[in-house]
mmCIF file of C-alpha atoms and ligand atoms in Angstrom:
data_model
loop_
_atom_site.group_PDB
_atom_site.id
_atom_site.type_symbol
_atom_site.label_atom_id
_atom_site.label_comp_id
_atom_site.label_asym_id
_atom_site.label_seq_id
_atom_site.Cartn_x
_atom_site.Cartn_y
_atom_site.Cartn_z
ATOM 1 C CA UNK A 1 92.479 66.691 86.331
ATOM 2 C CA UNK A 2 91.822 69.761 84.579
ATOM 3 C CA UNK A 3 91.381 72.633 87.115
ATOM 4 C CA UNK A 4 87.761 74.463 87.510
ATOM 5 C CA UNK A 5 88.276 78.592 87.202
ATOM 6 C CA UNK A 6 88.516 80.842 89.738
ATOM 7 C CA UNK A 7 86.222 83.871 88.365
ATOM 8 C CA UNK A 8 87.457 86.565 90.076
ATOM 9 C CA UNK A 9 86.070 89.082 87.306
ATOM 10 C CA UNK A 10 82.290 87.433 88.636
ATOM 11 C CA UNK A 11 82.863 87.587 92.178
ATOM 12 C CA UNK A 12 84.881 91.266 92.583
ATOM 13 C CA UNK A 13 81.601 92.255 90.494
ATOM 14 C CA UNK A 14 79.371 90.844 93.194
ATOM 15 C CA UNK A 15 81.985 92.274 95.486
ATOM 16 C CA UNK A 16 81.415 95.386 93.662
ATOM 17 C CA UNK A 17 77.613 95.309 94.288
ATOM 18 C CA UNK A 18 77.482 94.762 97.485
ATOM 19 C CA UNK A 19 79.500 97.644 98.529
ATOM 20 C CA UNK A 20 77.064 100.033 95.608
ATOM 21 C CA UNK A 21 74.565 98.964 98.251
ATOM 22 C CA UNK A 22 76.430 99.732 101.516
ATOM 23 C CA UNK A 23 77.332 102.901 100.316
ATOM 24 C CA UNK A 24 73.493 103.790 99.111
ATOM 25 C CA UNK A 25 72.425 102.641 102.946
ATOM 26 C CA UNK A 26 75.300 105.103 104.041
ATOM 27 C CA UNK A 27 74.343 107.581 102.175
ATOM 28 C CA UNK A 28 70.857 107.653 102.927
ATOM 29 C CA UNK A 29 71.403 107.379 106.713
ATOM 30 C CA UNK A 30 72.278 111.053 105.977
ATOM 31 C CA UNK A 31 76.261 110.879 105.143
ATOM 32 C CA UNK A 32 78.385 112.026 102.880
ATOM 33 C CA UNK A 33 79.669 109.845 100.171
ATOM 34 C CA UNK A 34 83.154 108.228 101.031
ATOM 35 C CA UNK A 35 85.826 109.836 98.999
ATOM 36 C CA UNK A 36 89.089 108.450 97.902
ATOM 37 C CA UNK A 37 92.125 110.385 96.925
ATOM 38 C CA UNK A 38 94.571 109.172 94.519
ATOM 39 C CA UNK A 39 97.546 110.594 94.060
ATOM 40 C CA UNK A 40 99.724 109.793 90.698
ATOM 41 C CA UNK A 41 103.717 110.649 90.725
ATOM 42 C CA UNK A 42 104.953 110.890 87.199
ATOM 43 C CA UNK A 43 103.777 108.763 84.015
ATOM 44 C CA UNK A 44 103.681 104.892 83.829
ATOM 45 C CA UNK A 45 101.542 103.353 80.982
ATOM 46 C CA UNK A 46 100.531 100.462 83.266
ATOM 47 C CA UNK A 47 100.087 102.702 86.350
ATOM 48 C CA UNK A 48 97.484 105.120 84.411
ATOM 49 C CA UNK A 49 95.622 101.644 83.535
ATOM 50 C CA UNK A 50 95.688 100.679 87.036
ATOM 51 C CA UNK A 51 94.141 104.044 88.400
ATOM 52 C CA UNK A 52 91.882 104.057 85.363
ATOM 53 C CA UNK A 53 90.187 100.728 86.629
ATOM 54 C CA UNK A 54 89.927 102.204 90.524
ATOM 55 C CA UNK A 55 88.200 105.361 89.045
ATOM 56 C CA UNK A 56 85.791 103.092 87.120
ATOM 57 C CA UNK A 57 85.438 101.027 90.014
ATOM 58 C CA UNK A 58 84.502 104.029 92.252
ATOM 59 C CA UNK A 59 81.879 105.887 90.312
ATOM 60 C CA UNK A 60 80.177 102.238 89.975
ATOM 61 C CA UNK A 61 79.699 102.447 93.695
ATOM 62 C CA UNK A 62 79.099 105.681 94.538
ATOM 63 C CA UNK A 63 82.897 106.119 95.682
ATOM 64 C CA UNK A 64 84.041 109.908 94.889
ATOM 65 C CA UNK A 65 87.079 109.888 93.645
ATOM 66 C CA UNK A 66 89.855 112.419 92.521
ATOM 67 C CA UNK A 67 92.782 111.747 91.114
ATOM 68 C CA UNK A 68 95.927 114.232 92.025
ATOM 69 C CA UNK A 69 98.369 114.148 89.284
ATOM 70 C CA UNK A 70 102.208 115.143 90.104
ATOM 71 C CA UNK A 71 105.107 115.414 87.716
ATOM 72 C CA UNK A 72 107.859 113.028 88.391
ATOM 73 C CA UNK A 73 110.366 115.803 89.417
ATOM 74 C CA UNK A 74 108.718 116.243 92.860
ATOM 75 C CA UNK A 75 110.415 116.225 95.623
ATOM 76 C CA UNK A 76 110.352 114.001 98.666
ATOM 77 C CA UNK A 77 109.303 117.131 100.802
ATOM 78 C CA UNK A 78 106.704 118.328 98.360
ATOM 79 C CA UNK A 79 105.282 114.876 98.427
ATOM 80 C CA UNK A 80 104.948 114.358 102.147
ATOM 81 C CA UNK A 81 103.458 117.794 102.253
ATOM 82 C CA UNK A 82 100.701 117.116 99.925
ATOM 83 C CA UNK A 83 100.118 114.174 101.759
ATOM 84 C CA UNK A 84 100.236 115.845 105.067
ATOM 85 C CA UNK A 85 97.341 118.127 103.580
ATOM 86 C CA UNK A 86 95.245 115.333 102.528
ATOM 87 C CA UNK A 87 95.642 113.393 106.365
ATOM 88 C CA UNK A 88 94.236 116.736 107.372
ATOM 89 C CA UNK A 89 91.343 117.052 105.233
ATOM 90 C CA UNK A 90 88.482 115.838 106.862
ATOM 91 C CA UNK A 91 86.966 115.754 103.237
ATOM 92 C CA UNK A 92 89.609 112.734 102.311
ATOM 93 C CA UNK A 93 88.323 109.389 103.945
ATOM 94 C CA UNK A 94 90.956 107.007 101.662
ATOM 95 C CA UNK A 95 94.599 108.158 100.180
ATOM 96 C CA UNK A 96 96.025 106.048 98.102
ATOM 97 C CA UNK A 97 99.642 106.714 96.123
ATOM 98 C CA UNK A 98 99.933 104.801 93.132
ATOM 99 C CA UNK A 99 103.049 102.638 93.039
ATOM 100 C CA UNK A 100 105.623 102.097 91.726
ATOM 101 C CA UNK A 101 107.044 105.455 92.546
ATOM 102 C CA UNK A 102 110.059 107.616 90.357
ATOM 103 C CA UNK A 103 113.489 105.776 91.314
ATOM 104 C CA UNK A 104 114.238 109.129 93.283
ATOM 105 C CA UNK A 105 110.900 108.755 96.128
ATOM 106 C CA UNK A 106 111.237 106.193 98.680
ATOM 107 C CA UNK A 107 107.879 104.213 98.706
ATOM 108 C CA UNK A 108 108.334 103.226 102.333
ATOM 109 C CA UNK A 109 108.699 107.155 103.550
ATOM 110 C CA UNK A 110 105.797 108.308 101.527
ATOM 111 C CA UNK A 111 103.657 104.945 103.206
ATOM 112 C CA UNK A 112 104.778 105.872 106.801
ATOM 113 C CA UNK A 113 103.272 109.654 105.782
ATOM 114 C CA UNK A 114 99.715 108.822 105.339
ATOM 115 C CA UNK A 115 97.630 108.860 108.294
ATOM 116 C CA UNK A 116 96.947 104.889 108.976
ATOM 117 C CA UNK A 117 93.453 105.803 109.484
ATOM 118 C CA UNK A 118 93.261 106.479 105.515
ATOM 119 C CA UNK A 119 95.613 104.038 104.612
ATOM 120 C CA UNK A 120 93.096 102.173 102.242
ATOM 121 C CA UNK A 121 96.283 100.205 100.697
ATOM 122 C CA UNK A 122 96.661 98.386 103.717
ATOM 123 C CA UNK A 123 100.895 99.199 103.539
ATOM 124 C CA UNK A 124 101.130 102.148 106.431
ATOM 125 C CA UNK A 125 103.768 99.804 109.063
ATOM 126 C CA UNK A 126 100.374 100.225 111.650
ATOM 127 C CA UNK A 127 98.272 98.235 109.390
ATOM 128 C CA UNK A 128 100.910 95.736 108.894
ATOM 129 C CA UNK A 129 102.176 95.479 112.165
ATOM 130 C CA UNK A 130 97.935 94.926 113.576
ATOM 131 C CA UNK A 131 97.253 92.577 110.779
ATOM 132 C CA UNK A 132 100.386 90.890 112.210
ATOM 133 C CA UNK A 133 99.456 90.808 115.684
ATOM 134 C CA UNK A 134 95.509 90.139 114.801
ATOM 135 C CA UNK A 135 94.398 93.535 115.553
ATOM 136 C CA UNK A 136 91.536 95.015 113.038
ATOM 137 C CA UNK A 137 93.231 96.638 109.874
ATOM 138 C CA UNK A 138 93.468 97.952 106.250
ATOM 139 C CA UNK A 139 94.369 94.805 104.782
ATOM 140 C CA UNK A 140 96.475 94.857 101.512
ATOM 141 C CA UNK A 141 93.708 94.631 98.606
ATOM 142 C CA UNK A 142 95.289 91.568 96.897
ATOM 143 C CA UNK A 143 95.677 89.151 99.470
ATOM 144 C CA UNK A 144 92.555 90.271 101.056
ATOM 145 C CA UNK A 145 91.077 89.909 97.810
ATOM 146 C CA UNK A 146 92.722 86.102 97.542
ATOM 147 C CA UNK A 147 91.078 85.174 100.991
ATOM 148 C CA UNK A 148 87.340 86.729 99.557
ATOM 149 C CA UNK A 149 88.466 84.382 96.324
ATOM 150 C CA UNK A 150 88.414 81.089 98.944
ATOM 151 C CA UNK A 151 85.711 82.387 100.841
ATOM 152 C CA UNK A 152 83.489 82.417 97.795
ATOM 153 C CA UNK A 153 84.042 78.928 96.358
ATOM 154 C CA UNK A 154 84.616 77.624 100.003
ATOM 155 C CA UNK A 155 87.739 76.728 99.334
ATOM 156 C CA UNK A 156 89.149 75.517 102.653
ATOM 157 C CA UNK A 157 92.428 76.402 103.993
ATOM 158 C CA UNK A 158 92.515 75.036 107.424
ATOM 159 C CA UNK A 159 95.306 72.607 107.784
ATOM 160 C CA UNK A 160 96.522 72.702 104.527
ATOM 161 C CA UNK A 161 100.375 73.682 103.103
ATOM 162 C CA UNK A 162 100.289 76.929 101.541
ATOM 163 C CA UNK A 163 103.463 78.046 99.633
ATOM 164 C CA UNK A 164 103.797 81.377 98.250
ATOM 165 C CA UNK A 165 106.529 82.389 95.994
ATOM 166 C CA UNK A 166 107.239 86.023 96.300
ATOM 167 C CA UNK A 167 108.100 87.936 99.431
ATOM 168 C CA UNK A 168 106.633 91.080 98.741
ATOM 169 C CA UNK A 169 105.374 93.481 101.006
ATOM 170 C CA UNK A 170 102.123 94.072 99.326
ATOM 171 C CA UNK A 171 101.454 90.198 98.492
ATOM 172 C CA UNK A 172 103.777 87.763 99.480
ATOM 173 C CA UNK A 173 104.343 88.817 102.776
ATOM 174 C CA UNK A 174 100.305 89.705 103.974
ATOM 175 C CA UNK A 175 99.003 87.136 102.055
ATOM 176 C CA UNK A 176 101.485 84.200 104.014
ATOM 177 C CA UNK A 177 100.236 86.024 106.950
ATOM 178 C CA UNK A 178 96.782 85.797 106.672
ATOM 179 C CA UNK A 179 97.036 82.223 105.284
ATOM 180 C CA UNK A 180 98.652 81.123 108.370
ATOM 181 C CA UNK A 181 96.408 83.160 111.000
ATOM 182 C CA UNK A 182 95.082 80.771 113.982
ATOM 183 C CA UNK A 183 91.666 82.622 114.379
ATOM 184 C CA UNK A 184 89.142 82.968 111.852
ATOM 185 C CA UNK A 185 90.279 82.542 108.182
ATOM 186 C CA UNK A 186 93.576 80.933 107.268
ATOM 187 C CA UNK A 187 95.053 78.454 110.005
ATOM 188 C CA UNK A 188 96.983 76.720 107.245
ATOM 189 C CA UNK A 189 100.894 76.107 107.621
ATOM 190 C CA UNK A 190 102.818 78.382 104.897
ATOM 191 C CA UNK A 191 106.333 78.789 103.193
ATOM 192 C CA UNK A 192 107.374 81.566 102.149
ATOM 193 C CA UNK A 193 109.981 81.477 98.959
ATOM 194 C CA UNK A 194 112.089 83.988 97.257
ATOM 195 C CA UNK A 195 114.567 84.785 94.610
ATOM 196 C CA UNK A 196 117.027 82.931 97.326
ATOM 197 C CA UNK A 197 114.841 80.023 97.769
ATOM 198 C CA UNK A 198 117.134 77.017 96.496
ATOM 199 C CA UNK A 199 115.133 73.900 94.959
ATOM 200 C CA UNK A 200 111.932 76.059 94.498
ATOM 201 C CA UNK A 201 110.129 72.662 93.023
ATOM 202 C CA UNK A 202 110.555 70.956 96.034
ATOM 203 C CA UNK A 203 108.473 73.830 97.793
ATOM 204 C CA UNK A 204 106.321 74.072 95.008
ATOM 205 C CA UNK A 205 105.743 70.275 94.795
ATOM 206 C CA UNK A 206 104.300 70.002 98.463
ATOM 207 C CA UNK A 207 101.831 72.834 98.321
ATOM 208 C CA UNK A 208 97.890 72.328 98.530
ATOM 209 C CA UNK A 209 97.788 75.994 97.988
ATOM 210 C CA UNK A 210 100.315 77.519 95.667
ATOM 211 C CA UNK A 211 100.016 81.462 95.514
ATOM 212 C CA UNK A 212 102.118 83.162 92.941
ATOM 213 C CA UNK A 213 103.431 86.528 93.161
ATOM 214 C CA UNK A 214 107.059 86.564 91.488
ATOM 215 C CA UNK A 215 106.739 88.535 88.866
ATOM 216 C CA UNK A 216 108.103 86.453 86.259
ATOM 217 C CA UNK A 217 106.796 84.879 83.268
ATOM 218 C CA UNK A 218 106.127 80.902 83.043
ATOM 219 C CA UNK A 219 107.987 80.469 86.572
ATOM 220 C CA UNK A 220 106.033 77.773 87.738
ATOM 221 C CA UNK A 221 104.872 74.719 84.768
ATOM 222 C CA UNK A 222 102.972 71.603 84.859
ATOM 223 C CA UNK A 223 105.514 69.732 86.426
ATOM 224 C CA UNK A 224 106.330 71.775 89.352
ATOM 225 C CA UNK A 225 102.932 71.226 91.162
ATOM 226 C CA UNK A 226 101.158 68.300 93.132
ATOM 227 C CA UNK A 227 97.730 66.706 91.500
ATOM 228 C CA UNK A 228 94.702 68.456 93.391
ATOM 229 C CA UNK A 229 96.718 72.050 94.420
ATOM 230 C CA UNK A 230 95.006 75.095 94.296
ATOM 231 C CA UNK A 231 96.525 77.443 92.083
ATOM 232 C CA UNK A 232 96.289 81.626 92.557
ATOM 233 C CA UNK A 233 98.451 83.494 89.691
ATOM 234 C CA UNK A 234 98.634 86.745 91.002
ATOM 235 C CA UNK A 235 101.353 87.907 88.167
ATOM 236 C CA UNK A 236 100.558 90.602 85.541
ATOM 237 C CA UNK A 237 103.197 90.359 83.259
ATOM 238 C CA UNK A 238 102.944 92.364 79.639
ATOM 239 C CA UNK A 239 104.346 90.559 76.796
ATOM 240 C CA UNK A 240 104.958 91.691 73.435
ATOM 241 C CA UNK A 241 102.136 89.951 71.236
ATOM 242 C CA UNK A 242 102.405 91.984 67.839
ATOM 243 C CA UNK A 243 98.170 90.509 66.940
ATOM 244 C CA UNK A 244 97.008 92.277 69.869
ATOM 245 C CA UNK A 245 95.377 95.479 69.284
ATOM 246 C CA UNK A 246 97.671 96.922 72.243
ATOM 247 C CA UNK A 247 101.074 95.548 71.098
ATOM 248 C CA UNK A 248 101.078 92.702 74.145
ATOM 249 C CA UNK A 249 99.273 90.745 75.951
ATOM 250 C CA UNK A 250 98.985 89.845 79.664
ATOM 251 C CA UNK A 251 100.245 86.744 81.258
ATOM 252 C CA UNK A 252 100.837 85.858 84.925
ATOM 253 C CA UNK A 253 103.716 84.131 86.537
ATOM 254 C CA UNK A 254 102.363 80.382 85.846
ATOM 255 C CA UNK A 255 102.288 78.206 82.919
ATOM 256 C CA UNK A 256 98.580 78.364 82.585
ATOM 257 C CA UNK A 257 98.250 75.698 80.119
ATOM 258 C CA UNK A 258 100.319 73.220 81.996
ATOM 259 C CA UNK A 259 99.097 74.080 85.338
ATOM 260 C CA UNK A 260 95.723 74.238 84.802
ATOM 261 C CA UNK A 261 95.925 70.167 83.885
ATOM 262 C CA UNK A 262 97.583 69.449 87.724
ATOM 263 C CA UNK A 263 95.308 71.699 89.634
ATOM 264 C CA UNK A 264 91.715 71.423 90.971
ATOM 265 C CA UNK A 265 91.251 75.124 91.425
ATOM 266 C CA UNK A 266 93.146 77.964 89.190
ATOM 267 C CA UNK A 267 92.861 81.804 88.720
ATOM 268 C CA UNK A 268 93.146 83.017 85.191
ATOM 269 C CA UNK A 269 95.284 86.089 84.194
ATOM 270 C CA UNK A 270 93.433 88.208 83.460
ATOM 271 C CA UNK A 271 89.876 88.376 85.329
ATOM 272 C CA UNK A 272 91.173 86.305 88.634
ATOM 273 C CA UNK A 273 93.231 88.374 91.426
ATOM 274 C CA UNK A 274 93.589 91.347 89.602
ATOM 275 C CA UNK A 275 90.099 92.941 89.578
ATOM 276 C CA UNK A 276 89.261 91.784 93.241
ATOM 277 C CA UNK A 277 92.271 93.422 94.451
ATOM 278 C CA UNK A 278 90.472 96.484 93.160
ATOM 279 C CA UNK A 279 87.114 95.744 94.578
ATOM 280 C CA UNK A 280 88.729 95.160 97.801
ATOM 281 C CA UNK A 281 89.679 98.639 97.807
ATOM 282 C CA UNK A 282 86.452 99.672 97.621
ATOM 283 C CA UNK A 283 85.414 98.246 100.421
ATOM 284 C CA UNK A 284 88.420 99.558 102.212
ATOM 285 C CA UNK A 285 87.675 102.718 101.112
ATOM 286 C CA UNK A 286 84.062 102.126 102.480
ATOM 287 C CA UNK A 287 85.462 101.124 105.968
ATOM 288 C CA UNK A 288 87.299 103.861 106.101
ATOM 289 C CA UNK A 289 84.615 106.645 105.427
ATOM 290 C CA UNK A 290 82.751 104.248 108.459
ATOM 291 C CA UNK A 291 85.748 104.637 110.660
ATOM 292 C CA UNK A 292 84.747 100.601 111.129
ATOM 293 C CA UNK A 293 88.689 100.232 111.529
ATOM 294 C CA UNK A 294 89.841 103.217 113.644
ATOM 295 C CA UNK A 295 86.437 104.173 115.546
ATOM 296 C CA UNK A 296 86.645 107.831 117.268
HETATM 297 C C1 BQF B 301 92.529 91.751 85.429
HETATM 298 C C2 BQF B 301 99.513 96.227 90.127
HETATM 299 C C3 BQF B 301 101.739 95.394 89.754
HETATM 300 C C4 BQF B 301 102.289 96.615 90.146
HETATM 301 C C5 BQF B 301 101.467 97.651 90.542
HETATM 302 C C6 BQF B 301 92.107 93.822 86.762
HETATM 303 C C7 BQF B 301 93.925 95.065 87.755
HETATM 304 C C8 BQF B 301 94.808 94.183 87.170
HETATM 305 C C9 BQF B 301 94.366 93.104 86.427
HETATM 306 C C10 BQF B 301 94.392 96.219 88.581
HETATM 307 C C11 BQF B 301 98.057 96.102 90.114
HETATM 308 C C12 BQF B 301 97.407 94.833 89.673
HETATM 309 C C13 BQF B 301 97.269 97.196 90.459
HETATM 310 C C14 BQF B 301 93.015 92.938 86.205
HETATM 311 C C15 BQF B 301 95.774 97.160 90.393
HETATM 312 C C16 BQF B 301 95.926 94.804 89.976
HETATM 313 O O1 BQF B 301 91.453 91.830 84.813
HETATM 314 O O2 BQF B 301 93.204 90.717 85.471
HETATM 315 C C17 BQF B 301 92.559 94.897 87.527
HETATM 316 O O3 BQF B 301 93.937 97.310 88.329
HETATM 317 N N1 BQF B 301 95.313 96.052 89.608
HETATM 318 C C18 BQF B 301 97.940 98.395 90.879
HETATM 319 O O4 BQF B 301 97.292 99.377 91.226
HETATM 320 O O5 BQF B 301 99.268 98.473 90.909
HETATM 321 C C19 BQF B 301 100.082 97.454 90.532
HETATM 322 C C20 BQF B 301 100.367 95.202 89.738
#
């Protein structure tokens, strides 16, 4: 078999244009436009490319945006207290703080400061614990942006063994949970794995619907999957390629080349997770100028 592509560069633009539209109708029902605040700590090449793609993403659909730059050397406290002042302003419908933060900030601290009612990340311990217990939410933009993905090409779930390989908090973690919801999307049966999962193939082997979020080059090849499996690469990984213009080139955590021949259904890296995990923030940031989550 040789897979069919998952174009999520086509769909988080269709994504894309249907918020453009929601906000117009918002905006024309005599509101002001949401606005999202980002707020930068310190300098990270791929972090400035990341926020660079949410800005774009914004003034497509009518999102204002600022960014609030901060030099690495801040403090805890002076962090929390910028943060505090943003939960205040009734200006700010969306905060989101670009990770990964300086060694010397906790993420999880800075998280629990924003108000979960602008949480457009999805990671304040509220929106986790609700999505959790089935309760409306902010849902984490990737694996929210993974279910749109299967909603698109009707890609069914129910029943089916889904196996995700990385336990993160912003992937792993939500995206096993959603997967494995009984009411409305998911209802499949997942495994979680991690760097102490022993015999990953055997994991990897059974899995209808393999979702990769390790963070590590060529992890899973050819081999390690079963004929038919639905494949989501969620890995950005820069490697040096000295005939790139840039000096690398972006891979994600699966062999594509071997995979691609096993699986019915693959996302490419780039243009598959990655841009709807920024069009799903959008729409967060939507929901959240709509208080659709957290009504008054
Ligand atoms: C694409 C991210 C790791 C650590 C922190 C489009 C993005 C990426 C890829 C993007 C990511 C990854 C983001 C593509 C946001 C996704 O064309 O394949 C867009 O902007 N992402 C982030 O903000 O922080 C990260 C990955």
């Amino acid at each position: 078999m040789s897979a069919k592509i998952i174009d999520g560069k086509k769909v988080a633009k269709l994504t894309r244009e249907e918020v453009r539209q929601d906000v117009e109708d918002w905006v024309k029902d005599g509101n002001r436009a949401p606005f999202l605040q980002v707020v930068l700590v310190g300098t990270n090449p791929a972090s400035d490319v990341y926020v660079g793609a949410k800005t774009r993403a914004c003034k497509e659909v009518g999102i204002q945006t600022d960014t609030k730059r901060l030099p690495d050397t801040i403090s805890a406290k002076e962090l929390k207290s910028t943060i505090h002042k943003l939960n205040n302003d009734d200006s700010v419908d969306g905060i989101l703080v670009q990770l990964p933060l300086p060694n010397h900030l906790s993420a999880h601290d800075v998280i629990e400061a924003i108000d979960y009612r602008k949480d457009v990340d999805g990671f304040h311990p509220m929106n986790v614990g609700r999505l959790t217990v089935g309760e409306p939410s902010f849902r984490s933009c990737t694996p929210a942006g993974i279910m749109e993905l299967f909603k698109h090409y009707s890609i069914p779930s129910k029943s089916k063994h889904a196996v995700i390989v990385g336990a993160s908090n912003i992937v792993g973690r939500p995206i096993s949970i959603l997967l494995n919801k009984e009411e409305g999307e998911g209802k499949a049966t997942t495994t979680v794995c991690h760097k102490y999962t022993k015999d990953l193939t055997r994991h990897t082997i059974s899995a209808d619907i393999l979702v990769v979020a390790a963070g590590q080059p060529n992890l899973i090849k050819g081999e390690m999957v079963k004929e038919g499996c639905v494949v989501v690469d969620v890995g950005i990984n820069r490697v040096a390629d000295e005939t790139k213009e840039k000096g690398y080139t972006l891979v994600g955590d699966c062999h594509f080349e071997s995979v691609k021949e096993k699986a019915s259904w693959i996302t490419p890296v780039p243009g598959g997770v990655g841009p709807m995990t920024v069009a799903m923030l959008m729409k967060n940031t939507l929901l959240a100028a709509k208080k659709s989550i957290y009504p008054e």
